[in-house]
PDB file of C-alpha atoms in Angstrom:
ATOM      1  CA  MET A   1      17.892 -97.594 -87.244  1.00 48.00           C
ATOM      2  CA  TYR A   2      21.295 -95.894 -87.508  1.00 46.00           C
ATOM      3  CA  PRO A   3      20.800 -92.243 -86.153  1.00 49.00           C
ATOM      4  CA  ASP A   4      24.046 -90.847 -87.484  1.00 54.00           C
ATOM      5  CA  PRO A   5      23.521 -89.743 -91.099  1.00 54.00           C
ATOM      6  CA  ASN A   6      27.232 -89.484 -91.485  1.00 57.00           C
ATOM      7  CA  SER A   7      28.056 -93.052 -90.512  1.00 59.00           C
ATOM      8  CA  ALA A   8      28.039 -96.024 -92.878  1.00 68.00           C
ATOM      9  CA  ILE A   9      26.213 -99.265 -91.998  1.00 79.00           C
ATOM     10  CA  PRO A  10      28.227-101.129 -89.451  1.00 74.00           C
ATOM     11  CA  GLY A  11      29.944-104.243 -90.689  1.00 76.00           C
ATOM     12  CA  THR A  12      30.497-102.893 -94.392  1.00 83.00           C
ATOM     13  CA  ASP A  13      33.257-100.912 -95.773  1.00 82.00           C
ATOM     14  CA  SER A  14      30.687 -99.190 -98.050  1.00 84.00           C
ATOM     15  CA  GLN A  15      30.878 -95.342 -98.169  1.00 85.00           C
ATOM     16  CA  LEU A  16      27.142 -95.327 -99.153  1.00 88.00           C
ATOM     17  CA  ARG A  17      25.046 -93.870 -96.363  1.00 89.00           C
ATOM     18  CA  PRO A  18      21.249 -94.628 -96.774  1.00 90.00           C
ATOM     19  CA  GLU A  19      19.099 -91.718 -94.953  1.00 89.00           C
ATOM     20  CA  ILE A  20      16.959 -94.418 -93.127  1.00 91.00           C
ATOM     21  CA  VAL A  21      18.106 -97.824 -92.278  1.00 92.00           C
ATOM     22  CA  ILE A  22      15.849-100.130 -90.330  1.00 92.00           C
ATOM     23  CA  THR A  23      17.450-103.412 -89.098  1.00 91.00           C
ATOM     24  CA  ASN A  24      15.766-106.596 -87.567  1.00 92.00           C
ATOM     25  CA  GLU A  25      18.601-108.696 -86.435  1.00 91.00           C
ATOM     26  CA  ASP A  26      16.417-111.416 -85.275  1.00 95.00           C
ATOM     27  CA  GLN A  27      14.899-111.910 -88.689  1.00 95.00           C
ATOM     28  CA  LYS A  28      18.143-110.755 -90.639  1.00 94.00           C
ATOM     29  CA  LYS A  29      16.049-108.007 -92.479  1.00 95.00           C
ATOM     30  CA  ILE A  30      17.172-104.766 -93.559  1.00 94.00           C
ATOM     31  CA  VAL A  31      15.066-101.832 -95.098  1.00 94.00           C
ATOM     32  CA  MET A  32      17.221 -99.006 -96.699  1.00 94.00           C
ATOM     33  CA  VAL A  33      15.235 -95.853 -97.478  1.00 94.00           C
ATOM     34  CA  ASN A  34      16.234 -92.562 -99.189  1.00 93.00           C
ATOM     35  CA  VAL A  35      14.464 -89.502 -99.581  1.00 91.00           C
ATOM     36  CA  THR A  36      14.379 -87.754-103.111  1.00 89.00           C
ATOM     37  CA  VAL A  37      13.015 -84.767-104.544  1.00 85.00           C
ATOM     38  CA  PRO A  38      13.050 -85.112-108.448  1.00 83.00           C
ATOM     39  CA  PHE A  39      12.945 -81.527-110.089  1.00 77.00           C
ATOM     40  CA  GLU A  40      11.266 -82.719-113.095  1.00 71.00           C
ATOM     41  CA  ASN A  41       7.383 -82.656-112.735  1.00 66.00           C
ATOM     42  CA  ARG A  42       6.121 -85.555-114.594  1.00 72.00           C
ATOM     43  CA  THR A  43       5.128 -89.200-113.602  1.00 73.00           C
ATOM     44  CA  PRO A  44       8.408 -90.757-115.293  1.00 81.00           C
ATOM     45  CA  ALA A  45      10.530 -88.676-113.006  1.00 79.00           C
ATOM     46  CA  PHE A  46       9.122 -90.780-110.038  1.00 80.00           C
ATOM     47  CA  HIS A  47      10.084 -93.938-111.608  1.00 84.00           C
ATOM     48  CA  ASN A  48      13.419 -92.616-112.671  1.00 88.00           C
ATOM     49  CA  ALA A  49      14.115 -91.341-109.120  1.00 86.00           C
ATOM     50  CA  GLN A  50      13.163 -94.650-107.701  1.00 87.00           C
ATOM     51  CA  ALA A  51      15.438 -96.707-110.231  1.00 90.00           C
ATOM     52  CA  GLN A  52      18.293 -94.368-109.501  1.00 91.00           C
ATOM     53  CA  LYS A  53      18.313 -95.008-105.704  1.00 90.00           C
ATOM     54  CA  VAL A  54      17.857 -98.694-106.181  1.00 91.00           C
ATOM     55  CA  GLU A  55      20.806 -98.849-108.637  1.00 94.00           C
ATOM     56  CA  LYS A  56      22.903 -96.480-106.387  1.00 94.00           C
ATOM     57  CA  TYR A  57      22.407 -98.813-103.260  1.00 94.00           C
ATOM     58  CA  ALA A  58      22.560-102.136-105.140  1.00 95.00           C
ATOM     59  CA  PRO A  59      26.162-102.858-104.057  1.00 93.00           C
ATOM     60  CA  LEU A  60      25.507-102.165-100.485  1.00 94.00           C
ATOM     61  CA  ALA A  61      22.396-104.305-100.618  1.00 95.00           C
ATOM     62  CA  GLU A  62      24.550-107.124-102.368  1.00 95.00           C
ATOM     63  CA  THR A  63      27.088-106.863 -99.535  1.00 93.00           C
ATOM     64  CA  LEU A  64      24.477-107.195 -96.839  1.00 94.00           C
ATOM     65  CA  ARG A  65      22.821-110.150 -98.682  1.00 95.00           C
ATOM     66  CA  ALA A  66      26.119-111.797 -98.624  1.00 95.00           C
ATOM     67  CA  LYS A  67      26.204-111.626 -94.982  1.00 93.00           C
ATOM     68  CA  GLY A  68      22.682-113.379 -94.879  1.00 95.00           C
ATOM     69  CA  TYR A  69      20.284-110.282 -94.593  1.00 95.00           C
ATOM     70  CA  GLN A  70      17.127-109.869 -96.659  1.00 96.00           C
ATOM     71  CA  VAL A  71      17.500-106.364 -98.037  1.00 96.00           C
ATOM     72  CA  GLN A  72      14.874-104.104 -99.431  1.00 95.00           C
ATOM     73  CA  THR A  73      15.887-100.494-100.994  1.00 95.00           C
ATOM     74  CA  HIS A  74      13.166 -97.822-101.424  1.00 94.00           C
ATOM     75  CA  ALA A  75      12.918 -94.165-102.011  1.00 93.00           C
ATOM     76  CA  LEU A  76      10.496 -91.754-100.539  1.00 93.00           C
ATOM     77  CA  ILE A  77       9.771 -89.300-103.372  1.00 91.00           C
ATOM     78  CA  VAL A  78       8.272 -85.984-103.261  1.00 90.00           C
ATOM     79  CA  ARG A  79       8.243 -83.562-106.276  1.00 84.00           C
ATOM     80  CA  ALA A  80       9.981 -80.166-105.786  1.00 79.00           C
ATOM     81  CA  LEU A  81       6.431 -78.529-105.897  1.00 83.00           C
ATOM     82  CA  GLY A  82       5.212 -80.901-103.126  1.00 86.00           C
ATOM     83  CA  THR A  83       3.410 -83.774-105.033  1.00 86.00           C
ATOM     84  CA  TRP A  84       3.498 -86.964-103.239  1.00 90.00           C
ATOM     85  CA  ASP A  85       4.407 -90.167-104.775  1.00 88.00           C
ATOM     86  CA  PRO A  86       1.579 -92.639-104.367  1.00 89.00           C
ATOM     87  CA  SER A  87       4.258 -95.545-104.054  1.00 90.00           C
ATOM     88  CA  ASN A  88       5.393 -93.828-100.822  1.00 94.00           C
ATOM     89  CA  GLU A  89       2.385 -95.295 -99.029  1.00 94.00           C
ATOM     90  CA  ARG A  90       3.886 -98.918 -99.788  1.00 93.00           C
ATOM     91  CA  VAL A  91       7.342 -97.690 -98.475  1.00 94.00           C
ATOM     92  CA  LEU A  92       5.872 -96.448 -95.237  1.00 95.00           C
ATOM     93  CA  ARG A  93       3.955 -99.752 -94.595  1.00 93.00           C
ATOM     94  CA  GLU A  94       7.149-101.727 -95.404  1.00 91.00           C
ATOM     95  CA  CYS A  95       8.789 -99.651 -92.520  1.00 92.00           C
ATOM     96  CA  ARG A  96       5.873-100.372 -90.371  1.00 92.00           C
ATOM     97  CA  ILE A  97       5.092 -96.603 -89.796  1.00 93.00           C
ATOM     98  CA  GLY A  98       1.491 -96.296 -88.442  1.00 94.00           C
ATOM     99  CA  GLN A  99      -1.273 -94.440 -90.346  1.00 94.00           C
ATOM    100  CA  CYS A 100      -1.261 -91.357 -88.001  1.00 96.00           C
ATOM    101  CA  TYR A 101       2.405 -90.665 -88.233  1.00 95.00           C
ATOM    102  CA  ALA A 102       2.518 -91.551 -92.008  1.00 94.00           C
ATOM    103  CA  TRP A 103       0.124 -88.959 -92.532  1.00 95.00           C
ATOM    104  CA  LEU A 104       1.959 -86.302 -90.597  1.00 95.00           C
ATOM    105  CA  MET A 105       5.080 -87.368 -92.211  1.00 93.00           C
ATOM    106  CA  GLN A 106       3.503 -86.789 -95.637  1.00 94.00           C
ATOM    107  CA  GLN A 107       2.228 -83.292 -94.774  1.00 94.00           C
ATOM    108  CA  LEU A 108       5.612 -82.292 -93.497  1.00 94.00           C
ATOM    109  CA  MET A 109       7.722 -83.551 -96.432  1.00 92.00           C
ATOM    110  CA  MET A 110       5.341 -81.826 -98.876  1.00 92.00           C
ATOM    111  CA  SER A 111       5.371 -78.556 -97.164  1.00 93.00           C
ATOM    112  CA  ASP A 112       9.171 -78.707 -96.855  1.00 90.00           C
ATOM    113  CA  ALA A 113       9.548 -79.533-100.463  1.00 88.00           C
ATOM    114  CA  ILE A 114       7.297 -76.608-101.383  1.00 87.00           C
ATOM    115  CA  ARG A 115       8.875 -74.278 -98.963  1.00 88.00           C
ATOM    116  CA  TRP A 116      12.541 -74.930-100.110  1.00 83.00           C
ATOM    117  CA  SER A 117      11.692 -74.912-103.830  1.00 78.00           C
ATOM    118  CA  ILE A 118      10.489 -71.273-103.815  1.00 73.00           C
TER     119      ILE A 118
END
């Protein structure tokens, strides 16, 4: 994982900066995750937000694939009023985040979304 949110992924010239990058050099796998808070409060907003993040990071994913990596791009989505996208569970499993920490992460993300939307 690259801890500096202001740094690009090493080995690329891309200015894109995914919020979470998990790299397994032994298996040549990279998982990129971005957090997004769509303002619209309807189910299609979740799907649109996911599609926009995948599209935004597609050039970076292709650059990494050209270097031999298997790349996955995901979004963690919480609506502005704190609704948790059920597909986030799959994203957290892909990132190998344990159930206890995943539950805590969900609670904190939802409460922050609510707090900052008021």
